Amino acid sequence: MFLIVGLSLILVFPFLPNQVRLQMGQVSPSDIVAPRKIIFESKSLTEEARRQAEARVTDVYDPPDPRVARQQSNRARQVLEYIDSVRQDTYAQPAEKVAAVAAVSDLNLSSEVLTQILALPEPAWRAVYSETLYVLNRIMRDPIHETGLADARRMLPGAITPSFSEDQAAVVADLARSFVRPNTFYNEQATVARRAAAREQVQPIQRTIERGQVIVRAGEIVTARDLEALEALGLLQPQVNWRQILGTLLFMTLITSTLGGYVIRHSPGFWSNGRHVMLLMFVVLLFVAAAKLTVPGNALLPYVFPAAAASMILTVLLGPQFALAMTVLLGLIVAFLGGGSLELLVYVLASGLAATLSVWRVDRLATFLWAGVWVVAAQLAGVLAFRLLSGVPWDMLSVVQIVLAAAVNGGLSVSLTVAGFFLLGNLFGITTSLQLMDLARPTHPLLRQLQLKAPGTYHHSLIVSNMAEEAAQSIGAEAFLVRVASYYHDVGKSIRPYFFVENQMDGVNVHDRLDPKTSAQIIIAHVTDGLELARKHKLPETLRDFIAQHHGRRLVTYFYRQALSDSCNGAAVNPDDFRYRGPRPQTREAALLMLADSTEAAARAARPTSAAEIDQVVQAVINERLMEGELDACDLTLRDLDQTRKAFVRILQGVYHPRIKYPGETQPSDELNQVLIDA
């Protein structure tokens, strides 16, 4: 829940101190200066250019319809025939003839023109009759829009034969004018399509703002173009509303819960480790906050955002399953901040997955360099694939910018990973593989001290490390961690080495001069001595846990039984005086170290001569630890224990293999064969 709320607050609320709150039409209270140079796609300039392109497209009309010309020509002939019949009526008075012609709805002539038409001589009327039809047909051949009807009628006098007198030409023009109609009509669908095509031909306009350039001056009215520049620079506080808050909260809840379920399924014990949980939340919140600063309103910075660094850090510190979940989460959030950009989602996912796979097993620093190379390659491949599929136009400048951004991204991701690898590992107490590699060196001061002061213990630790590592590999545990832990688990014996049988090279057992309780306390003290040395040499807490847990809460059985034998009343012996302080092994790796330590000691005491005898020794030790409850706090399964048994047998067979007895060779004395298994 804390993670969901934290992510929602970062995404919804502005947290930049230099952001301003302005609205279009508002008066700017101060000068606002660009803090950096920026090149971005100007939506306002692009939209303005597209509107101008639309405005330049004239209305589209259909071709002239010949049916309209024929219809009007036929109608004109009918009306002229009617006028001719009225002229031939000898019984009607002139006024009645004028009224009869004026009643024709198509004609819009004054009484003077009608009187003039009725008074024309027959030859003149015939000429007017023919010329009217000719002029009408000629005018109607040309396109006549609804808005251009008046212009077409004004062109009539110019189309009349020059041989006509002025009065006759006027009569022809008046008659033809009554029958001129539009013959071409507005095509809305074609006009919209042509204007849309004109919009699409306008390419996005890039706007450049130089560092120090005044975007809006004090006292000026804020325009849409000003707001666009402020938003591109990240200087404009976004307007927050409840719908946005609830939507963001729902989005974060959905993806975080889904990915959290994935983590729980693959690492059910993760949430019980407070430091690991804090590390995961710290990395997630840190990189989401960085994405909030770099992604919104920027054209190129999102491609520089080092999302792959988060994937690599979590892979080496927590494991690949956490890195994969983080990569998906961060990719969705970056796409969300980028306005739902599918390209940014592909970019982040490709780089994060490549980073996770590249540093799955880190055994040297060069691994990070190669990881950076793979990150750059994955980013470029992702962008190339997306743009080829989407058909997004690009030029050489954009290609160079993306390549440079990917290169910077890869280098920045590697640098942040190496820095975070050490800083976060130490801050949250997580032992990294590179730390383990350094601690595994035989020249480490603590191991060097163990070699010189307790060579028998050092040799014992080497065999235990081989056994524990082999078992860890067989059950899928952290093999390198348990190997290095095995080197240091008995470093406390270097304080008083000759109290431990593996270091008693002269055959003298100092415990013969001590009472059982004192001997047991000295044996038990090698754990606390080891923890003190580990703290002095700044060993990671993970390795200190191995030292504390490798004997669990077991009894030092040899001396406890000796004390019972020496006591007149066995009840007077307190078992706690002979018991290790623990705790019991809390992890699979610590349990494997305990089993390897006990098994190697038991095998050294029993000196098995065959694989069957070795298997009996190993099985007896595992069964004893199970019955004592020493494995109750870890999550080793019966199948894991069976695989562990087989791994121990394989290693011990190489140690206790049959040897040819040379002539004159004697068996070791019983005193030298006596060992303290519980030590």
XYZ file of C-alpha atoms in Angstrom:
679
model
C 0.000 0.000 0.000
C 2.872 2.376 0.845
C 4.388 1.759 -2.578
C 1.058 2.381 -4.362
C 0.475 5.654 -2.511
C 4.073 6.771 -3.048
C 3.956 6.118 -6.777
C 0.597 7.861 -7.108
C 1.843 10.953 -5.275
C 4.940 11.149 -7.475
C 2.927 10.800 -10.678
C 0.060 13.141 -9.775
C 1.518 16.026 -7.803
C 4.251 18.399 -9.026
C 7.360 18.547 -6.886
C 9.681 20.822 -8.862
C 10.419 24.093 -7.013
C 10.746 26.143 -10.236
C 7.333 25.255 -11.634
C 4.706 27.975 -12.124
C 0.942 27.871 -12.289
C -0.382 29.865 -15.255
C -3.448 29.695 -17.489
C -4.102 30.985 -20.983
C -5.263 34.602 -20.931
C -3.707 35.235 -17.538
C -1.197 38.047 -17.011
C 2.272 36.741 -16.190
C 3.438 38.081 -12.808
C 7.146 37.842 -13.715
C 9.624 37.046 -16.451
C 9.973 33.314 -17.044
C 13.341 32.301 -18.520
C 14.231 28.951 -20.084
C 16.712 27.126 -17.789
C 18.094 25.034 -20.657
C 18.027 24.672 -24.413
C 15.255 22.497 -25.722
C 14.037 21.347 -29.126
C 10.522 20.004 -29.126
C 7.609 19.399 -31.425
C 5.305 22.423 -31.240
C 1.721 21.287 -31.404
C 0.419 24.848 -31.581
C 2.651 25.818 -34.516
C 1.892 22.538 -36.243
C -1.845 23.031 -35.770
C -1.656 26.602 -37.039
C 0.199 25.485 -40.172
C -2.356 22.755 -40.726
C -5.237 25.203 -40.380
C -3.593 27.448 -42.966
C -3.178 24.470 -45.288
C -6.864 23.679 -44.844
C -7.855 27.273 -45.549
C -5.956 27.261 -48.839
C -8.102 24.385 -50.085
C -11.113 25.825 -52.002
C -14.547 24.260 -51.895
C -14.947 21.255 -54.167
C -17.904 21.318 -56.601
C -19.232 18.548 -58.780
C -18.834 18.890 -62.600
C -21.638 20.821 -64.417
C -24.795 18.745 -64.703
C -25.970 18.741 -68.398
C -29.461 17.823 -67.304
C -29.874 21.236 -65.705
C -28.926 22.984 -68.980
C -31.393 20.869 -71.015
C -34.118 21.404 -68.444
C -33.696 25.166 -68.454
C -33.435 25.299 -72.258
C -36.715 23.376 -72.603
C -38.384 25.568 -70.047
C -37.197 28.717 -71.839
C -38.558 27.401 -75.153
C -41.951 26.694 -73.506
C -42.143 30.186 -72.049
C -41.077 31.802 -75.309
C -43.728 29.774 -77.156
C -46.301 30.975 -74.678
C -45.206 34.587 -75.201
C -45.433 34.029 -78.924
C -48.999 32.718 -78.577
C -49.952 35.762 -76.490
C -48.481 38.028 -79.162
C -50.647 36.299 -81.793
C -53.880 36.788 -79.787
C -55.770 39.464 -81.766
C -58.671 39.703 -79.351
C -56.728 40.557 -76.200
C -55.924 44.129 -75.292
C -52.265 45.139 -74.733
C -52.804 45.398 -71.001
C -54.335 41.915 -70.897
C -51.361 40.539 -72.853
C -48.895 42.125 -70.420
C -50.797 40.612 -67.475
C -50.882 37.179 -69.113
C -47.126 37.131 -69.688
C -46.401 38.586 -66.228
C -48.290 35.659 -64.687
C -45.511 33.240 -65.795
C -43.618 32.355 -62.591
C -40.255 31.910 -64.323
C -40.202 35.448 -65.638
C -39.105 38.332 -63.498
C -39.549 41.213 -65.926
C -40.848 44.714 -65.477
C -44.046 45.842 -67.254
C -41.950 48.128 -69.491
C -39.847 45.163 -70.736
C -42.989 43.072 -71.237
C -44.631 45.863 -73.207
C -41.459 46.183 -75.288
C -41.421 42.417 -75.977
C -45.096 42.381 -77.044
C -44.546 45.375 -79.294
C -41.588 43.946 -81.194
C -42.095 43.390 -84.914
C -42.374 39.755 -85.910
C -38.890 39.525 -87.516
C -37.321 41.193 -84.529
C -39.227 38.884 -82.158
C -38.010 35.832 -84.037
C -34.450 37.039 -83.780
C -34.892 37.696 -80.005
C -36.499 34.242 -79.619
C -33.547 32.462 -81.254
C -30.884 34.587 -79.601
C -32.361 34.013 -76.139
C -32.105 30.247 -76.512
C -28.611 30.529 -77.981
C -27.289 32.773 -75.215
C -28.896 30.615 -72.506
C -27.341 27.436 -73.879
C -23.985 29.116 -74.177
C -23.977 30.391 -70.578
C -25.268 27.108 -69.147
C -22.383 25.194 -70.685
C -19.999 26.757 -68.121
C -19.978 25.806 -64.389
C -22.380 27.999 -62.432
C -22.100 27.739 -58.634
C -24.865 28.724 -56.292
C -22.711 31.583 -55.079
C -21.734 32.540 -58.634
C -25.247 32.849 -60.096
C -25.178 36.647 -60.125
C -21.818 36.657 -61.911
C -23.164 34.301 -64.595
C -26.176 36.559 -65.180
C -23.939 39.615 -65.494
C -22.048 37.834 -68.273
C -25.180 37.525 -70.442
C -24.884 40.853 -72.308
C -21.379 39.963 -73.425
C -22.586 36.710 -74.963
C -25.214 38.384 -77.234
C -24.470 38.800 -80.971
C -23.093 42.329 -81.573
C -25.468 42.901 -84.535
C -28.449 43.251 -82.194
C -29.579 46.727 -81.338
C -29.201 47.935 -77.798
C -32.910 47.547 -77.062
C -33.083 44.067 -78.523
C -29.913 43.000 -76.661
C -31.459 44.226 -73.421
C -34.603 42.187 -74.098
C -32.545 39.054 -74.838
C -30.499 39.534 -71.655
C -33.631 40.049 -69.532
C -35.294 36.952 -70.956
C -32.232 34.692 -70.660
C -31.516 35.975 -67.139
C -34.796 34.489 -65.938
C -33.713 30.962 -66.904
C -30.070 30.865 -65.744
C -29.745 28.401 -62.835
C -26.779 26.790 -60.955
C -25.600 23.645 -62.698
C -22.786 22.571 -60.315
C -23.148 21.947 -56.580
C -20.938 21.886 -53.459
C -19.460 18.449 -52.604
C -18.919 18.447 -48.833
C -17.389 14.969 -48.647
C -14.777 15.685 -51.320
C -13.969 19.041 -49.738
C -13.406 17.465 -46.299
C -11.201 14.751 -47.790
C -9.082 17.267 -49.704
C -8.617 19.423 -46.618
C -7.695 16.372 -44.536
C -5.069 15.450 -47.133
C -3.697 18.977 -46.957
C -3.426 18.666 -43.152
C -1.574 15.393 -43.366
C 1.005 16.841 -45.748
C 2.094 19.347 -43.100
C 5.014 17.845 -41.129
C 5.359 18.474 -37.367
C 7.130 21.748 -36.717
C 10.130 21.701 -34.379
C 10.517 24.685 -32.080
C 13.844 25.635 -30.514
C 14.145 27.546 -27.257
C 17.618 28.665 -26.247
C 18.931 28.641 -22.704
C 18.189 32.015 -21.073
C 15.495 32.951 -23.605
C 12.515 34.763 -22.082
C 9.418 32.688 -22.739
C 6.882 35.139 -21.343
C 7.548 38.577 -19.891
C 6.003 40.126 -16.818
C 2.723 41.843 -17.648
C 2.167 39.938 -20.913
C -0.926 37.880 -21.620
C -0.095 34.183 -21.554
C -0.858 32.481 -24.874
C -1.251 28.851 -25.821
C 2.199 28.939 -27.392
C 3.701 30.182 -24.119
C 2.012 27.416 -22.135
C 3.290 24.864 -24.599
C 6.884 26.034 -24.145
C 6.555 26.067 -20.350
C 5.160 22.543 -20.394
C 7.951 21.301 -22.674
C 10.526 22.709 -20.261
C 8.746 21.151 -17.287
C 8.093 24.588 -15.767
C 4.312 24.408 -15.814
C 2.478 22.868 -12.909
C -0.171 20.483 -14.232
C -3.741 20.973 -13.156
C -4.678 18.223 -10.721
C -8.233 17.015 -10.396
C -9.930 14.200 -8.536
C -10.545 12.200 -11.685
C -6.832 12.285 -12.444
C -5.937 11.308 -8.879
C -8.387 8.411 -8.763
C -7.399 7.223 -12.238
C -3.709 7.272 -11.364
C -4.351 5.517 -8.057
C -6.366 2.817 -9.819
C -3.673 2.380 -12.476
C -0.922 2.073 -9.853
C -2.990 -0.339 -7.777
C -3.614 -2.560 -10.779
C -0.050 -2.903 -12.024
C 1.595 -2.908 -8.575
C -0.750 -5.577 -7.220
C -0.267 -7.735 -10.296
C 3.520 -7.522 -10.184
C 3.481 -7.915 -6.381
C 1.574 -11.159 -6.830
C 4.231 -12.311 -9.272
C 6.971 -11.565 -6.707
C 5.081 -13.349 -3.925
C 4.597 -16.413 -6.095
C 8.282 -16.676 -6.983
C 9.698 -15.484 -3.612
C 7.120 -16.171 -0.892
C 9.517 -15.244 1.921
C 10.550 -11.931 0.418
C 8.124 -9.707 2.327
C 9.426 -10.990 5.666
C 12.854 -9.497 4.933
C 12.459 -5.839 5.844
C 15.748 -4.689 4.292
C 14.988 -6.286 0.947
C 11.513 -4.749 0.916
C 12.956 -1.320 1.739
C 15.569 -1.684 -1.003
C 12.953 -2.615 -3.589
C 10.692 0.308 -2.669
C 13.639 2.721 -2.545
C 14.813 1.781 -6.051
C 11.285 1.873 -7.484
C 10.408 5.262 -5.986
C 13.808 6.743 -6.883
C 13.626 5.774 -10.548
C 9.951 6.724 -10.900
C 10.772 10.164 -9.471
C 13.640 10.447 -11.973
C 11.255 9.469 -14.766
C 8.815 12.169 -13.625
C 11.618 14.737 -13.990
C 12.858 13.634 -17.424
C 10.004 12.086 -19.410
C 6.986 14.481 -19.512
C 7.194 17.207 -22.125
C 10.579 16.184 -23.507
C 11.298 14.783 -26.942
C 14.787 13.305 -26.429
C 15.345 13.032 -22.655
C 13.035 9.995 -22.272
C 15.491 8.051 -24.441
C 18.335 9.000 -22.082
C 16.443 7.954 -18.936
C 18.536 5.030 -17.531
C 15.752 2.579 -16.745
C 18.142 -0.316 -17.375
C 20.163 0.712 -14.304
C 17.210 -0.172 -12.061
C 16.936 -3.593 -13.690
C 20.650 -4.311 -13.255
C 20.754 -3.089 -9.647
C 17.817 -5.249 -8.617
C 19.157 -8.242 -10.531
C 22.486 -8.272 -8.705
C 21.096 -7.284 -5.283
C 17.744 -9.090 -5.089
C 17.458 -11.425 -8.064
C 16.187 -11.504 -11.646
C 12.525 -12.049 -10.712
C 12.451 -8.664 -8.958
C 14.263 -7.011 -11.851
C 11.749 -8.375 -14.357
C 8.824 -7.101 -12.278
C 10.520 -3.717 -11.883
C 11.210 -3.492 -15.628
C 7.560 -4.023 -16.499
C 6.426 -1.565 -13.810
C 8.887 1.118 -14.895
C 8.059 0.605 -18.589
C 4.344 1.111 -17.963
C 4.976 4.200 -15.827
C 7.327 5.766 -18.413
C 4.730 5.129 -21.130
C 2.102 6.663 -18.829
C 4.234 9.775 -18.276
C 4.946 9.954 -22.010
C 1.263 10.238 -22.865
C 0.706 6.551 -23.563
C 3.718 6.216 -25.864
C 4.023 2.636 -27.066
C 7.503 3.395 -28.394
C 8.759 4.392 -24.933
C 7.230 1.228 -23.462
C 9.094 -0.899 -26.017
C 12.277 1.112 -25.408
C 12.243 0.598 -21.621
C 11.192 -3.054 -21.762
C 13.863 -3.938 -24.335
C 16.644 -2.248 -22.360
C 15.486 -3.626 -19.003
C 15.175 -7.210 -20.204
C 18.572 -7.052 -21.921
C 20.118 -5.651 -18.744
C 18.573 -8.360 -16.555
C 19.774 -11.171 -18.788
C 23.261 -9.643 -19.111
C 23.969 -9.426 -15.367
C 22.115 -12.566 -14.299
C 25.416 -13.941 -13.003
C 28.015 -11.273 -12.160
C 31.512 -12.598 -11.606
C 33.610 -9.626 -12.746
C 33.268 -5.901 -13.479
C 33.561 -6.473 -17.226
C 30.092 -8.038 -17.063
C 28.643 -4.578 -16.498
C 30.440 -3.179 -19.544
C 29.038 -5.897 -21.759
C 25.637 -5.307 -20.187
C 25.850 -1.680 -21.323
C 26.575 -2.818 -24.869
C 23.583 -5.155 -24.871
C 21.372 -2.428 -23.424
C 22.280 -0.036 -26.256
C 21.725 -2.749 -28.872
C 18.338 -3.686 -27.407
C 17.221 -0.056 -27.275
C 18.148 0.609 -30.893
C 16.517 -2.628 -32.033
C 13.335 -1.758 -30.133
C 13.062 1.720 -31.634
C 13.895 0.461 -35.120
C 11.300 -2.318 -34.947
C 8.628 0.003 -33.611
C 9.187 2.695 -36.232
C 9.327 0.241 -39.077
C 6.029 -1.287 -37.983
C 4.276 1.996 -37.203
C 5.445 3.791 -40.352
C 6.592 6.850 -38.378
C 8.634 9.139 -40.683
C 12.219 9.802 -39.620
C 15.214 11.567 -40.999
C 18.953 11.282 -40.520
C 18.966 13.850 -37.689
C 16.428 11.886 -35.666
C 18.395 8.669 -36.251
C 21.615 10.282 -34.989
C 19.795 11.696 -31.966
C 18.329 8.314 -31.017
C 21.692 6.552 -31.452
C 23.465 9.123 -29.280
C 20.691 8.997 -26.684
C 20.900 5.191 -26.529
C 24.700 5.336 -26.156
C 24.438 7.870 -23.332
C 21.706 5.747 -21.772
C 23.885 2.635 -21.817
C 26.887 4.400 -20.310
C 24.774 6.123 -17.657
C 23.042 2.852 -16.779
C 26.357 1.052 -16.271
C 27.787 3.899 -14.174
C 24.719 4.104 -11.948
C 24.659 0.326 -11.580
C 28.264 0.053 -10.460
C 27.808 2.934 -7.989
C 24.470 1.627 -6.736
C 25.846 -1.902 -6.552
C 28.255 -0.923 -3.771
C 26.338 1.926 -2.109
C 22.956 0.219 -1.879
C 24.505 -3.136 -1.028
C 26.273 -1.627 1.972
C 23.348 0.611 2.926
C 20.839 -2.241 3.032
C 23.243 -4.921 4.220
C 23.128 -7.031 1.070
C 26.199 -9.033 0.181
C 27.037 -8.722 -3.490
C 28.865 -11.189 -5.676
C 31.784 -8.812 -6.151
C 32.145 -8.509 -2.377
C 32.141 -12.285 -2.147
C 34.834 -12.489 -4.842
C 37.010 -10.127 -2.812
C 36.395 -12.078 0.400
C 37.164 -15.395 -1.325
C 40.782 -14.397 -1.946
C 43.188 -16.525 0.137
C 45.180 -13.356 0.819
C 42.357 -11.829 2.823
C 43.811 -10.965 6.270
C 41.319 -13.128 8.142
C 41.859 -16.163 5.938
C 45.599 -15.579 6.058
C 45.395 -15.578 9.854
C 43.418 -18.823 9.772
C 45.997 -20.466 7.468
C 48.924 -19.546 9.708
C 47.420 -20.126 13.152
C 44.927 -22.942 12.470
C 45.979 -24.814 9.308
C 43.898 -27.851 10.207
C 40.785 -25.706 10.555
C 41.602 -23.981 7.272
C 41.846 -27.333 5.493
C 38.599 -28.424 7.129
C 36.949 -25.208 5.887
C 38.074 -25.870 2.325
C 36.504 -29.331 2.320
C 33.320 -27.965 3.899
C 33.176 -25.233 1.245
C 33.363 -27.802 -1.548
C 30.644 -29.899 0.043
C 28.301 -26.962 0.749
C 28.812 -25.449 -2.699
C 28.087 -28.759 -4.446
C 24.926 -29.207 -2.382
C 23.795 -25.620 -3.021
C 24.182 -26.068 -6.757
C 22.182 -29.282 -6.678
C 19.177 -27.640 -4.944
C 19.343 -24.224 -6.611
C 20.629 -22.269 -3.588
C 23.279 -19.513 -3.663
C 26.355 -21.660 -4.186
C 29.011 -18.936 -4.205
C 27.634 -17.372 -1.032
C 27.719 -20.623 0.914
C 31.223 -21.360 -0.371
C 32.619 -18.052 0.894
C 30.686 -18.432 4.151
C 32.316 -21.825 4.614
C 35.752 -20.195 4.446
C 34.928 -17.987 7.420
C 32.593 -20.102 9.528
C 35.356 -21.305 11.870
C 37.638 -18.232 11.913
C 37.036 -17.983 15.657
C 39.225 -21.068 16.127
C 42.263 -18.992 15.165
C 42.082 -17.309 18.593
C 42.789 -20.602 20.481
C 43.641 -23.061 17.672
C 45.189 -25.867 19.803
C 41.950 -26.431 21.666
C 40.567 -27.997 18.481
C 41.638 -31.453 17.511
C 42.287 -30.752 13.829
C 45.081 -28.371 14.884
C 46.695 -30.708 17.479
C 49.571 -31.843 15.322
C 51.776 -33.072 18.203
C 49.189 -35.549 19.499
C 48.692 -33.671 22.786
C 45.047 -32.994 23.657
C 44.898 -29.988 25.999
C 41.366 -30.908 27.024
C 42.755 -33.789 29.038
C 43.830 -31.229 31.673
C 40.490 -29.355 31.752
C 37.119 -30.150 33.208
C 34.312 -30.842 30.662
C 32.463 -27.585 31.313
C 35.536 -25.440 30.725
C 36.379 -27.368 27.585
C 32.830 -26.969 26.316
C 32.882 -23.224 26.992
C 36.127 -22.886 25.046
C 34.691 -24.864 22.137
C 31.459 -22.822 22.162
C 33.455 -19.571 22.351
C 34.833 -20.077 18.847
C 31.467 -18.827 17.550
C 31.529 -15.586 19.545
C 35.234 -15.178 18.792
C 34.462 -15.605 15.111
C 31.713 -12.967 15.249
C 34.093 -10.537 16.967
C 36.748 -11.099 14.301
C 34.134 -10.745 11.552
C 33.011 -7.388 12.929
C 36.608 -6.261 13.342
C 37.370 -7.109 9.705
C 34.027 -5.663 8.545
C 32.633 -8.866 7.074
C 29.089 -8.442 5.699
C 26.243 -9.240 8.052
C 25.239 -12.129 5.801
C 28.516 -13.925 6.523
C 28.281 -13.112 10.239
C 24.906 -14.855 10.260
C 26.559 -18.001 8.919
C 29.126 -17.913 11.708
C 26.429 -17.548 14.359
C 24.140 -20.225 12.916
C 26.481 -22.975 11.753
C 26.116 -24.879 15.070
C 22.569 -23.736 15.799
C 21.438 -24.657 19.318
C 23.229 -27.972 19.486
C 24.911 -29.499 22.518
C 28.639 -30.071 22.650
C 27.724 -33.709 23.154
C 31.186 -35.112 23.807
C 31.889 -32.917 26.840
C 28.290 -32.994 28.034
C 28.381 -36.768 28.202
C 31.778 -36.592 29.850
C 30.373 -34.219 32.447
C 27.490 -36.591 33.113
C 29.936 -39.445 33.483
C 32.124 -37.477 35.877
C 29.211 -36.219 37.977
C 27.972 -38.247 40.888
C 24.466 -36.987 40.172
C 23.720 -36.489 36.492
C 20.878 -34.088 37.216
C 23.337 -31.531 38.567
C 24.774 -30.965 35.069
C 23.060 -28.014 33.335
C 22.681 -28.729 29.566
C 22.652 -25.004 28.795
C 26.296 -24.818 29.882
C 27.112 -27.128 26.992
C 24.819 -25.610 24.344
C 25.662 -23.226 21.495
C 23.823 -19.909 21.634
C 22.506 -20.166 18.070
C 20.244 -19.215 16.461
C 19.340 -22.226 14.363
C 19.964 -21.891 10.606
C 17.464 -19.432 9.113
C 18.228 -20.028 5.447
C 18.872 -22.987 3.191
C 22.454 -21.876 2.730
C 23.117 -21.729 6.501
C 21.563 -25.176 6.928
C 23.785 -26.584 4.185
C 26.848 -25.165 5.952
C 25.780 -26.787 9.229
C 25.256 -30.150 7.548
C 28.546 -29.941 5.613
C 30.459 -28.943 8.753
C 29.024 -31.786 10.835
C 29.351 -34.333 8.047
C 32.995 -33.541 7.341
C 33.832 -33.873 11.040
C 31.918 -37.139 11.300
C 33.586 -38.543 8.183
C 37.014 -37.510 9.505
C 36.299 -39.399 12.720
C 34.796 -42.488 11.055
C 37.331 -42.690 8.198
C 34.953 -44.502 5.798
C 36.556 -46.750 3.242
C 33.724 -47.117 0.720
C 30.903 -45.126 -0.846
C 28.371 -47.105 1.170
C 30.102 -46.207 4.443
C 30.279 -42.553 3.398
C 26.590 -42.566 2.579
C 25.810 -44.059 6.008
C 27.790 -41.317 7.750
C 26.091 -38.547 5.735
C 22.617 -40.010 6.239
C 23.213 -40.389 9.982
C 24.262 -36.736 10.354
C 21.275 -35.436 8.341
C 18.844 -37.588 10.326
C 20.356 -36.450 13.602
C 19.998 -32.762 12.686
C 16.399 -33.359 11.651
C 15.568 -35.092 14.914
C 17.246 -32.325 16.920
C 15.047 -29.741 15.183
C 18.029 -27.780 13.888
C 16.509 -27.554 10.391
C 13.070 -26.361 11.510
C 13.739 -22.649 10.865
C 14.827 -23.019 7.224
C 12.872 -24.108 4.168
C 14.853 -27.173 3.143
C 12.589 -29.881 1.755
C 13.072 -33.629 1.963
C 13.981 -33.596 -1.705
C 16.599 -30.922 -0.989
C 18.049 -33.076 1.785
C 18.244 -36.075 -0.507
C 20.073 -34.005 -3.147
C 22.351 -32.682 -0.397
C 23.178 -36.231 0.731
C 24.171 -37.222 -2.796
C 26.310 -34.088 -3.216
C 28.150 -34.731 0.076
C 28.844 -38.331 -0.910
C 30.313 -37.197 -4.251
C 32.734 -34.802 -2.555
C 33.699 -37.094 0.304
C 34.430 -39.928 -2.104
C 37.213 -37.770 -3.511
C 38.585 -37.148 -0.025
C 38.300 -40.636 1.436
C 39.048 -42.653 -1.680
C 40.810 -46.021 -1.292
C 44.631 -45.813 -1.165
C 47.338 -48.364 -1.841
C 49.041 -49.349 1.374
C 52.791 -49.075 0.939
C 55.150 -51.519 2.681
C 56.130 -50.394 6.141
C 53.209 -47.943 6.452
C 51.694 -47.881 9.944
C 48.243 -46.880 11.100
C 47.798 -43.652 13.021
C 47.685 -43.972 16.776
C 44.345 -44.012 18.533
C 45.163 -40.723 20.182
C 45.527 -39.015 16.820
C 42.331 -40.685 15.571
C 40.331 -39.254 18.429
C 38.455 -36.192 17.216
C 35.734 -34.052 18.625
C 32.824 -34.311 16.228
C 30.866 -31.593 17.977
C 33.685 -29.083 17.641
